[in-house]
CSV table of C-alpha atoms in Angstrom, one decimal:
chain,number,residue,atom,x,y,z
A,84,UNK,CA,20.7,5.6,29.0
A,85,UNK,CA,20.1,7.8,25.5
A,86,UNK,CA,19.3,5.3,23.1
A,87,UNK,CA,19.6,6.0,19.2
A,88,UNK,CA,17.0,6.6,17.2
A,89,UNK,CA,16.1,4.1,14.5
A,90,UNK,CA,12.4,4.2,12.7
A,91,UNK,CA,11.8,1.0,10.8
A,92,UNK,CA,8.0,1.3,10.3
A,93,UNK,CA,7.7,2.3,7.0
A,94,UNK,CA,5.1,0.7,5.7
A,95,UNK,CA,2.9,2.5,8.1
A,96,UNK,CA,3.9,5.7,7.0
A,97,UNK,CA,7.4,7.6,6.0
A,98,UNK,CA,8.4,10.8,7.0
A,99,UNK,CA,8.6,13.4,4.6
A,100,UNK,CA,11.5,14.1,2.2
A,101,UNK,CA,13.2,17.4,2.8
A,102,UNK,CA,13.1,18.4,-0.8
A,103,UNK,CA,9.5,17.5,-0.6
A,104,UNK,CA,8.9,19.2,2.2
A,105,UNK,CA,10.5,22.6,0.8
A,106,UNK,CA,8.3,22.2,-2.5
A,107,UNK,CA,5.3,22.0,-0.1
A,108,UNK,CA,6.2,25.1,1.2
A,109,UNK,CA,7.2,27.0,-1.5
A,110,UNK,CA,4.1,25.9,-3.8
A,111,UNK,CA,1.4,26.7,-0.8
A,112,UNK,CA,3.3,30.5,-1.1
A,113,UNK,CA,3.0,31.1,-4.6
A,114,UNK,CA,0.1,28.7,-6.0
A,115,UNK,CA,-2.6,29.8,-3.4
A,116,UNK,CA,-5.4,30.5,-6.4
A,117,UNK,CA,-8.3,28.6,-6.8
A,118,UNK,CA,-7.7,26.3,-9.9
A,119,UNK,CA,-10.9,26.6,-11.1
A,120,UNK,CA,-10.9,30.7,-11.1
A,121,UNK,CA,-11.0,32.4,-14.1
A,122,UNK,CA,-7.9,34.9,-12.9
A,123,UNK,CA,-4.7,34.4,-13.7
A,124,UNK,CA,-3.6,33.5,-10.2
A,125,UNK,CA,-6.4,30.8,-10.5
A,126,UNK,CA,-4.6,29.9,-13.9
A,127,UNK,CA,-1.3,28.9,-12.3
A,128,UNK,CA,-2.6,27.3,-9.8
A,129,UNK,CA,-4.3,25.1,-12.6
A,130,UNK,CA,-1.2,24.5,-14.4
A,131,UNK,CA,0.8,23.5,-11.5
A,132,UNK,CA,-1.8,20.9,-10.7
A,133,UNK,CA,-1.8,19.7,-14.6
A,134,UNK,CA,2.4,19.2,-14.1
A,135,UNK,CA,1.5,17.3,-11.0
A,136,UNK,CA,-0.8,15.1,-13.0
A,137,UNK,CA,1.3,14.7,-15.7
A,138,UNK,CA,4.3,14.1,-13.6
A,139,UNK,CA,2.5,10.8,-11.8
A,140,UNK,CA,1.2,10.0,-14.6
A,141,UNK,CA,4.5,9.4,-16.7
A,142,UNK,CA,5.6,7.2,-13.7
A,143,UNK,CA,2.9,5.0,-14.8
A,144,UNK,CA,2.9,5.1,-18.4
A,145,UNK,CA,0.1,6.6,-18.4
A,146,UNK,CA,-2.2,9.6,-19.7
A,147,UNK,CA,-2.4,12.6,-17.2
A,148,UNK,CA,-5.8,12.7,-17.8
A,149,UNK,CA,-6.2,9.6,-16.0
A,150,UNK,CA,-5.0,10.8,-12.8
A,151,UNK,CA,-7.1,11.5,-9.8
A,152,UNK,CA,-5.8,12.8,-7.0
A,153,UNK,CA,-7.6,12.2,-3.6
A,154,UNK,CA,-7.1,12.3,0.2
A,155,UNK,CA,-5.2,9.1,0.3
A,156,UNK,CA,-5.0,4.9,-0.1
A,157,UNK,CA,-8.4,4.8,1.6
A,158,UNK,CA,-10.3,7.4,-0.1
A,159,UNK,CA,-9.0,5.7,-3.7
A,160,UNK,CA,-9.9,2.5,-2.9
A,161,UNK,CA,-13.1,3.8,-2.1
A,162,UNK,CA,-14.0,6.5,-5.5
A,163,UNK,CA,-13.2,2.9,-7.1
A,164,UNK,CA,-14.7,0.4,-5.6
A,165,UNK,CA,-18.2,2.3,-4.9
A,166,UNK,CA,-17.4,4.5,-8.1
A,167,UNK,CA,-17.3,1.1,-10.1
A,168,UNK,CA,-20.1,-1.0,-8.7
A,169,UNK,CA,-22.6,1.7,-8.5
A,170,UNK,CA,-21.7,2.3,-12.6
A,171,UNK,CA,-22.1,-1.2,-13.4
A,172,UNK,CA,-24.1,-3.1,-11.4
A,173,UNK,CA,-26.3,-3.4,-14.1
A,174,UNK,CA,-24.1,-6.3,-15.4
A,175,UNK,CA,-24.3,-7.9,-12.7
A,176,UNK,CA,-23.8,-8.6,-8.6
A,177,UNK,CA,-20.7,-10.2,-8.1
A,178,UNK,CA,-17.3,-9.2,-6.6
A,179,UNK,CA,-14.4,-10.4,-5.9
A,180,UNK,CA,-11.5,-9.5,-3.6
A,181,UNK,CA,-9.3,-11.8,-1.2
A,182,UNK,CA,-9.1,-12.3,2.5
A,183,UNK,CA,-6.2,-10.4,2.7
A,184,UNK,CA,-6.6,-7.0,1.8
A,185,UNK,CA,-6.7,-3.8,3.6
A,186,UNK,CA,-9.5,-2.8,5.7
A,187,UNK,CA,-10.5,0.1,3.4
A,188,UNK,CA,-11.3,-2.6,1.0
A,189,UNK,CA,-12.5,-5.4,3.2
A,190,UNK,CA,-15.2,-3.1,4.9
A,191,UNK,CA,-16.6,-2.0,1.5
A,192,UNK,CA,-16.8,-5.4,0.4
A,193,UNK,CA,-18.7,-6.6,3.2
A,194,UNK,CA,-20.9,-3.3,3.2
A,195,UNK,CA,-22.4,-4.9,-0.4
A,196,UNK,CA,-22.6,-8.4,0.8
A,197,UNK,CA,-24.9,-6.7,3.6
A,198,UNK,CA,-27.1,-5.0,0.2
A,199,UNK,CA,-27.0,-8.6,-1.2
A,200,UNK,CA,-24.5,-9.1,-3.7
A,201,UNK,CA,-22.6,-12.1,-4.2
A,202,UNK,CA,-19.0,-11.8,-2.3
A,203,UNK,CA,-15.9,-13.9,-2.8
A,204,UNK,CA,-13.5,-13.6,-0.7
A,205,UNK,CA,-10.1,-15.7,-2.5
A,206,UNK,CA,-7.9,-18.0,-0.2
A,207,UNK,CA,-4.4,-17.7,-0.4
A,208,UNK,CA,-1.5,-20.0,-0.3
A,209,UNK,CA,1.0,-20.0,3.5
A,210,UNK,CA,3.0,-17.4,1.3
A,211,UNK,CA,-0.1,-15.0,0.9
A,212,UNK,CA,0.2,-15.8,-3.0
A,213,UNK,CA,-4.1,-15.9,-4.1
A,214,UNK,CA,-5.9,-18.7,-5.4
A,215,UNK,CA,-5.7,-18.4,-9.4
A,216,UNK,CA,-7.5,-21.0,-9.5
A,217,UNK,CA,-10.3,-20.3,-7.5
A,218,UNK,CA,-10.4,-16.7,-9.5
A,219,UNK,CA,-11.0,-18.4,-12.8
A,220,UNK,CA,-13.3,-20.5,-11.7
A,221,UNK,CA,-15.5,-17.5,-9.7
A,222,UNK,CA,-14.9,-15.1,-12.6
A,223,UNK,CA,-18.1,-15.5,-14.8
A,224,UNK,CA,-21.1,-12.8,-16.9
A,225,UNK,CA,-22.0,-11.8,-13.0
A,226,UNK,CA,-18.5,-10.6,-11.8
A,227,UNK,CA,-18.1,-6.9,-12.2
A,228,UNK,CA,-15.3,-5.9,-10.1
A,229,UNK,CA,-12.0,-7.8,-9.2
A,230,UNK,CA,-10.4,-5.7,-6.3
A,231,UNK,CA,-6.5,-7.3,-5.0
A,232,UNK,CA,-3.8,-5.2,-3.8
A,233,UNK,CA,-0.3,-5.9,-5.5
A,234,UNK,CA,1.1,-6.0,-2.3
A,235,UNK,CA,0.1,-7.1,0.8
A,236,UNK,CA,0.6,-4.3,3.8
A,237,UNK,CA,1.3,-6.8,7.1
A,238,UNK,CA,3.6,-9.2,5.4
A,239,UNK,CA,4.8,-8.0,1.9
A,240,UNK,CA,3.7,-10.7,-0.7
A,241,UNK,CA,3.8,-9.6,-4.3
A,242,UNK,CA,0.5,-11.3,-6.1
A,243,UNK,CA,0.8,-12.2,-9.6
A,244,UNK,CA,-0.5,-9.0,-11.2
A,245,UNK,CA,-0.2,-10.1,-15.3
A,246,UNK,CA,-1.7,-13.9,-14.6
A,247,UNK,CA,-4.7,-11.9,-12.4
A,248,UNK,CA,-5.3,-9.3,-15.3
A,249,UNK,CA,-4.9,-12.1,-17.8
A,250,UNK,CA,-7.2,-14.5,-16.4
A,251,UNK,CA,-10.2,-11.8,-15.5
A,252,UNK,CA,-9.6,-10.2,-19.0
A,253,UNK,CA,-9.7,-13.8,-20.7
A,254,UNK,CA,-13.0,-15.2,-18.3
A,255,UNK,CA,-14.9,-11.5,-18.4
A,256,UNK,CA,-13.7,-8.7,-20.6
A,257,UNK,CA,-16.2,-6.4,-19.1
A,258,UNK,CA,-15.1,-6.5,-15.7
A,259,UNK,CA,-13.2,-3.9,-13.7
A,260,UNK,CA,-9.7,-4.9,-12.0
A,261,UNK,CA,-8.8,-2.7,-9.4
A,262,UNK,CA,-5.7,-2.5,-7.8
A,263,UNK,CA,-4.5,-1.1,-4.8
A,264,UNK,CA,-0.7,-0.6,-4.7
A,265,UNK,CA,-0.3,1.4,-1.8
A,266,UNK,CA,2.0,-0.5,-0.9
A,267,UNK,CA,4.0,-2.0,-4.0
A,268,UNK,CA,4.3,1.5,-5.9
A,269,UNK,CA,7.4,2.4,-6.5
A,270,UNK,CA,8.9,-0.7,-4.8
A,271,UNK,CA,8.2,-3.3,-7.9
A,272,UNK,CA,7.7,-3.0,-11.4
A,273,UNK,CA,3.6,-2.3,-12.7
A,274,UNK,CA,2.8,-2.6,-16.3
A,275,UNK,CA,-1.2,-1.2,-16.2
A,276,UNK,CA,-1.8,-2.2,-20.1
A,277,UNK,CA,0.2,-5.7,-19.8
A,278,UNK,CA,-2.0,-6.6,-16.3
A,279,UNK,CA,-5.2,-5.3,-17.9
A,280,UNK,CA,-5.6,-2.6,-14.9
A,281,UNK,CA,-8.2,-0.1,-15.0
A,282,UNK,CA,-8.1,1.7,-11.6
A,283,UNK,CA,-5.1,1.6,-9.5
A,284,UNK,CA,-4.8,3.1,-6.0
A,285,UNK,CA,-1.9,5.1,-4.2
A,286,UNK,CA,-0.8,7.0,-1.0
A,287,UNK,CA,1.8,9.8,-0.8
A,288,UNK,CA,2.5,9.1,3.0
A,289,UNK,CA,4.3,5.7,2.0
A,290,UNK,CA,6.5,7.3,-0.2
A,291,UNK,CA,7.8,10.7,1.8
A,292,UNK,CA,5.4,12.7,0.6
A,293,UNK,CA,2.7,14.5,2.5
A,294,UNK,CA,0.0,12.8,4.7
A,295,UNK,CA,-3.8,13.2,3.5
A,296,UNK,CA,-3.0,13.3,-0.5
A,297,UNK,CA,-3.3,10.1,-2.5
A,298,UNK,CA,-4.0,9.2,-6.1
A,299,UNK,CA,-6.3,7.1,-8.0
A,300,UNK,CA,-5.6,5.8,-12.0
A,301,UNK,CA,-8.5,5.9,-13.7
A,302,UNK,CA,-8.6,4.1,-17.1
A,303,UNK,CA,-9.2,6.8,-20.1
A,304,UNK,CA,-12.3,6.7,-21.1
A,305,UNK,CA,-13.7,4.4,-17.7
A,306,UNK,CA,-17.4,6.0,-16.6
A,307,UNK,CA,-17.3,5.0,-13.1
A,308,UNK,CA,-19.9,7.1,-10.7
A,309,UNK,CA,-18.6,9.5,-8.3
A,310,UNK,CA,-19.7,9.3,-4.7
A,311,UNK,CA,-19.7,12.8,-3.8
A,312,UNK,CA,-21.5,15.5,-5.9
A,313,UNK,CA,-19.9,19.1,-6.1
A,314,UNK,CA,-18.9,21.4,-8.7
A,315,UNK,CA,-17.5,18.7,-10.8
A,316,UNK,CA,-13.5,19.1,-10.3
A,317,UNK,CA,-11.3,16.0,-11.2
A,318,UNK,CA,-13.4,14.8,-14.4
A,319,UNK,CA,-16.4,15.1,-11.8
A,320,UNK,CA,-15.3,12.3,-10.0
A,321,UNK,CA,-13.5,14.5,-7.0
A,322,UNK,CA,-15.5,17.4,-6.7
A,323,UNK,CA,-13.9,20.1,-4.1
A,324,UNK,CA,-11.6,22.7,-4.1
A,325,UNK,CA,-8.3,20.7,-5.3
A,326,UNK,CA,-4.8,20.6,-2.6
A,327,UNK,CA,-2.4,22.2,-5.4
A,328,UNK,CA,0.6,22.2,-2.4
A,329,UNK,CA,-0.3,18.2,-1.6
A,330,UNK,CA,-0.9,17.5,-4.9
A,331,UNK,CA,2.4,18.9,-6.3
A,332,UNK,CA,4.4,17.5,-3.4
A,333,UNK,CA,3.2,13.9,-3.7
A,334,UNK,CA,4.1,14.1,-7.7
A,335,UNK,CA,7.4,15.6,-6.4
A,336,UNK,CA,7.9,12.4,-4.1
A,337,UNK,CA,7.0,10.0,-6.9
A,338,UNK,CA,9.3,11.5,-9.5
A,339,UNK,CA,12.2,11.0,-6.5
A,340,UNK,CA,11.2,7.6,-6.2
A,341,UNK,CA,11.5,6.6,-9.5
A,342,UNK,CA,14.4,8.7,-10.2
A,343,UNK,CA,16.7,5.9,-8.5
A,344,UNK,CA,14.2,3.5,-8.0
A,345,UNK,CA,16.2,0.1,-9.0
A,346,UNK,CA,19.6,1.1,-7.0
A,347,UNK,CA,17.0,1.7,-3.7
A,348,UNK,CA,15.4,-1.1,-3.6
A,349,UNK,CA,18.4,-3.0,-4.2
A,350,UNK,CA,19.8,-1.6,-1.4
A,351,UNK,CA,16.5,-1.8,0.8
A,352,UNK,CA,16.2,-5.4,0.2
A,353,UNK,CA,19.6,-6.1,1.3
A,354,UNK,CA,18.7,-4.6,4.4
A,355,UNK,CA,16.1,-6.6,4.9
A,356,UNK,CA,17.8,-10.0,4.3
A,357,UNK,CA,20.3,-9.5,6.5
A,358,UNK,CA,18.2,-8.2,9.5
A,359,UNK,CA,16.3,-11.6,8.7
A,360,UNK,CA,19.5,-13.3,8.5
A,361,UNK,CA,21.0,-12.1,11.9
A,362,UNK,CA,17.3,-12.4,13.7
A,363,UNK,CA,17.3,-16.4,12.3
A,364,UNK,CA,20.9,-17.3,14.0
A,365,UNK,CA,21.0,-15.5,16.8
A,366,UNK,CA,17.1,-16.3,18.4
A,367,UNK,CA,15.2,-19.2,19.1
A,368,UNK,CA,11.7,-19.9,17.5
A,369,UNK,CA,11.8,-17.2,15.3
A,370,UNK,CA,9.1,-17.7,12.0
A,371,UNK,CA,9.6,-16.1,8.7
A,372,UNK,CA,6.5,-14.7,7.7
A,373,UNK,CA,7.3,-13.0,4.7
A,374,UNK,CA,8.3,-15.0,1.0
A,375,UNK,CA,11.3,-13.0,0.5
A,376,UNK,CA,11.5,-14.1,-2.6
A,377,UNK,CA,8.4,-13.1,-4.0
A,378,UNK,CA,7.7,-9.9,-1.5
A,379,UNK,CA,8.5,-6.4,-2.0
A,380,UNK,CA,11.8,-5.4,-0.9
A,381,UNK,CA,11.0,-3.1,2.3
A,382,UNK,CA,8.6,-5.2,4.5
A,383,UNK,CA,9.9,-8.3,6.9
A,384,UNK,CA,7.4,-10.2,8.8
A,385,UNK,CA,8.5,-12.7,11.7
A,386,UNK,CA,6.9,-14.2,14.8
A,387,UNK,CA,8.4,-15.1,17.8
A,388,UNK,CA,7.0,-18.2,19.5
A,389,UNK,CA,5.3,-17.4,22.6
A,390,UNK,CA,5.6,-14.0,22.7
A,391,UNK,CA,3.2,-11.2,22.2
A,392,UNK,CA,4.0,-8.5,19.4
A,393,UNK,CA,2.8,-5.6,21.4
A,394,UNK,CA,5.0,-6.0,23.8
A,395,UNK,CA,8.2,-6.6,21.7
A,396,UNK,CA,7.1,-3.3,20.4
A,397,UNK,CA,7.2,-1.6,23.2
A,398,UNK,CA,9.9,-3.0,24.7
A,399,UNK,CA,11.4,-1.8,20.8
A,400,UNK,CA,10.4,1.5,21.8
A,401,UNK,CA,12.4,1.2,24.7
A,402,UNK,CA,15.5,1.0,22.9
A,403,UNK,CA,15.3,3.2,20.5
A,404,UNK,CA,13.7,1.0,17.6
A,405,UNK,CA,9.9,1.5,16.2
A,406,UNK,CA,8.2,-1.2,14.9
A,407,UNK,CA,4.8,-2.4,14.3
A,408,UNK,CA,2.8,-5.5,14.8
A,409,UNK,CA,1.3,-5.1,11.7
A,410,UNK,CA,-1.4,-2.7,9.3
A,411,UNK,CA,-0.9,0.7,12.0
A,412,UNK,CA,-5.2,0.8,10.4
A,413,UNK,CA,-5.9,-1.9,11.9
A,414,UNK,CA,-2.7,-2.5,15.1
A,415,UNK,CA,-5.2,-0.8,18.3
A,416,UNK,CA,-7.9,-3.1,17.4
A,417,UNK,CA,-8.6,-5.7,19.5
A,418,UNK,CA,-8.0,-9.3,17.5
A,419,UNK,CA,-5.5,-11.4,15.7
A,420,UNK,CA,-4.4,-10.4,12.0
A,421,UNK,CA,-7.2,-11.6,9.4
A,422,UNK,CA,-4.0,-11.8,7.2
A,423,UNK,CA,-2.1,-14.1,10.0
A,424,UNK,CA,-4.9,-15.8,10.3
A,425,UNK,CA,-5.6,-16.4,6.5
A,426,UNK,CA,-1.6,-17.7,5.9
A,427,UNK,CA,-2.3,-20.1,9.0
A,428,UNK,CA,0.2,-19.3,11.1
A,429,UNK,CA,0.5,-21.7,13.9
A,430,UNK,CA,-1.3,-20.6,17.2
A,431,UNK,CA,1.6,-20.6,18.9
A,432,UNK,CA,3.4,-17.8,17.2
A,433,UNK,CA,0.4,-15.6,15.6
A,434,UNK,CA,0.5,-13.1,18.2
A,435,UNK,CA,4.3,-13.0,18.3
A,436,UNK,CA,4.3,-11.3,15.3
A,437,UNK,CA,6.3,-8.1,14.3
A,438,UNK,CA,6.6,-6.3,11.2
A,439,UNK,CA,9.9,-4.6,10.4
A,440,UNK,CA,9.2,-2.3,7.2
A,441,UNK,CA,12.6,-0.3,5.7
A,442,UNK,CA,13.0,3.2,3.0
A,443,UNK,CA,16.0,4.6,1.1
A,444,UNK,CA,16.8,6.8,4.3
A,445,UNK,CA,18.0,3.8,6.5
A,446,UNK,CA,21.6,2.7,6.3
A,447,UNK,CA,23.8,-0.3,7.3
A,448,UNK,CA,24.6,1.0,10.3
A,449,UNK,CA,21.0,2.0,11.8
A,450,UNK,CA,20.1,-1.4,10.5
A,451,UNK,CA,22.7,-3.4,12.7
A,452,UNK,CA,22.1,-1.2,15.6
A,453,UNK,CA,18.5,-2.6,15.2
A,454,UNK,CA,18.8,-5.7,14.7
A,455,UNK,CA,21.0,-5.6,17.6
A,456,UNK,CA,18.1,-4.4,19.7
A,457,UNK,CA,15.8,-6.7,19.0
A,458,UNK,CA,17.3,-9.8,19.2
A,459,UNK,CA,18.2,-8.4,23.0
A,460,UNK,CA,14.6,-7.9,23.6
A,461,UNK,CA,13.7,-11.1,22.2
A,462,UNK,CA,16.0,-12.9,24.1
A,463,UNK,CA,15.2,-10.9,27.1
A,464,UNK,CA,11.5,-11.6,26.6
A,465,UNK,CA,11.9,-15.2,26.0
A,466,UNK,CA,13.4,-15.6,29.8
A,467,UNK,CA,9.9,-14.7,31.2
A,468,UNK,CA,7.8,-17.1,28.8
A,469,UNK,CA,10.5,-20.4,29.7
């Protein structure tokens, strides 16, 4: 049987969008000079990587000088976390994340609780919504770096962004609130100035842009210390030869997402609630694991009692349908979700869990083909575990 074709793992990573994809193309051709050369070839090149800049930038509200572009989430979140504790940790030896971040956070936070410093690591609430109370009352002279990401990856809670930045900016002015919204960029609204943000991470691969390019908002006028030394390209915090093509294709995929950004994720999160809506009446034991309504519009989280995620995926796969268990960073690792585990979900339904992520490409009818599929494989499943 030829089963259609129905990609609903988003959050993992999108494909890219054609018109993207052809500005890839046709800026490798042209722009192939080095940006730092003195030629004019090398001059273009520059000035297509400044429109780049200035283009992300303005989806920020911010200053194109305060644009970094990287390799991706991971290498951002890295330039700032490293970038800002090895500037400041003259002020002190405390940081501060929560226990549900992504690993490219997590494993940096843990690599300077090995060196000594003083790690928190913020509950959160069944909902994945972080402690604000436990912030203010860890935020002191010692904390230099608050890192949370705006939304969470495996099950699509949106943290309270202004009441974070206000609380850090009204406990410690001096220290550094990093953000990672790799995965709430472009999906809900970010207002840097209004949630005192200084460094803000993103990836082009979530939003149909190319894979390996990423970006990193760097606060005008923020010293934070590189960790790689070269010829001092990207304000000498990126040193290398820059991407131009990625680059300019990833600003190319932001300006597209912002371009009809309120009537997509309208229509995104509309997808979602009903897939959630069908899944609830026509299964048994099905959990809800994402707040819909204070989540980003394109992620749905649900476990399945009994079952096991991976194989719902495959059996997924099967039909047609891709899905993921959860981060795709973290999803061949051996080990239930740290998030899971930190939103307590019950035993018997943590390692049923699946995560259904949507983009502007999907449409009504891919949706109810899916959500056909998997409450058939669900059901189908459940036989064996009664």
């Amino acid at each position: 049987m030829t089963y259609k074709e129905v990609y609903l793992d988003n959050s993992s990573t999108t494909f890219m969008d054609p018109k993207v994809l052809d500005t890839y193309y046709e800026t490798m051709k042209k722009y192939y000079g080095n940006p730092s050369s003195l030629h004019q070839l090398g001059v273009e090149s520059e000035k297509k990587l400044k429109e780049a800049k200035s283009i992300v930038a303005n989806t920020l509200k911010a200053k194109p000088q305060e644009i970094l572009f990287t390799s991706g989430g991971t290498e951002s979140n890295n330039i700032a976390i490293h970038g800002t504790i090895n500037a400041f940790r003259n002020r002190g030896n405390k940081i501060i994340t929560t226990k549900i971040e992504h690993p490219s956070v997590l494993e940096i936070f843990k690599y300077y609780e090995s060196l000594g410093f003083e790690v928190i690591y913020l509950d959160v609430d069944e909902s994945g919504v972080v402690n604000l109370e436990q912030l203010k009352t860890e935020l002191n002279r010692e904390t230099i770096l608050v890192s949370i990401m705006v939304v969470n990856n495996e099950i699509g809670t949106e943290q309270p962004l202004w009441e974070i930045g206000q609380q850090i900016k009204a406990n410690n002015p001096l220290c550094i609130f990093h953000v990672d919204a790799v995965q709430g960029y472009g999906k809900i609204d970010i207002d840097l100035l209004a949630s005192n943000i200084s460094l803000l991470s993103l990836s082009s691969h979530k939003l149909h842009g190319p894979k390996g390019v990423g970006a990193l908002y760097v606060k005008d006028k923020l010293k934070i210390a590189p960790i790689m030394l070269g010829g001092g390209q990207q304000i000498g915090l990126r040193s290398g030869t820059e991407n131009v093509p990625g680059f300019y294709a990833m600003a190319k995929a932001c300006e597209k997402i912002f371009a009809n950004n309120k009537q997509d994720t309208t229509k995104i999160s509309k997808l979602r609630n009903y897939v959630w809506d069908k899944i609830k009446g026509s299964t048994k034991d099905a959990l809800l694991l994402t707040p819909l309504d204070y989540s980003a519009p394109h992620i749905l989280n649900t476990a399945f009692r009994g079952l096991k995620g991976e194989v719902l995926v495959h059996a997924l796969e099967s039909k047609g349908v891709f899905v993921s268990t959860g981060s795709a960073c973290s999803s061949k690792q051996q080990g239930t979700s740290h998030v899971l585990k930190a939103i307590d979900v019950p035993k018997e339904y943590i390692e049923g869990a699946i995560r259904i992520s949507f983009s502007r490409y999907n449409n009504e009818d891919d949706v109810c083909y899916a959500v056909e599929k998997i409450i058939e494989a669900v059901n189908e499943l459940s036989l064996f575990m009664a």
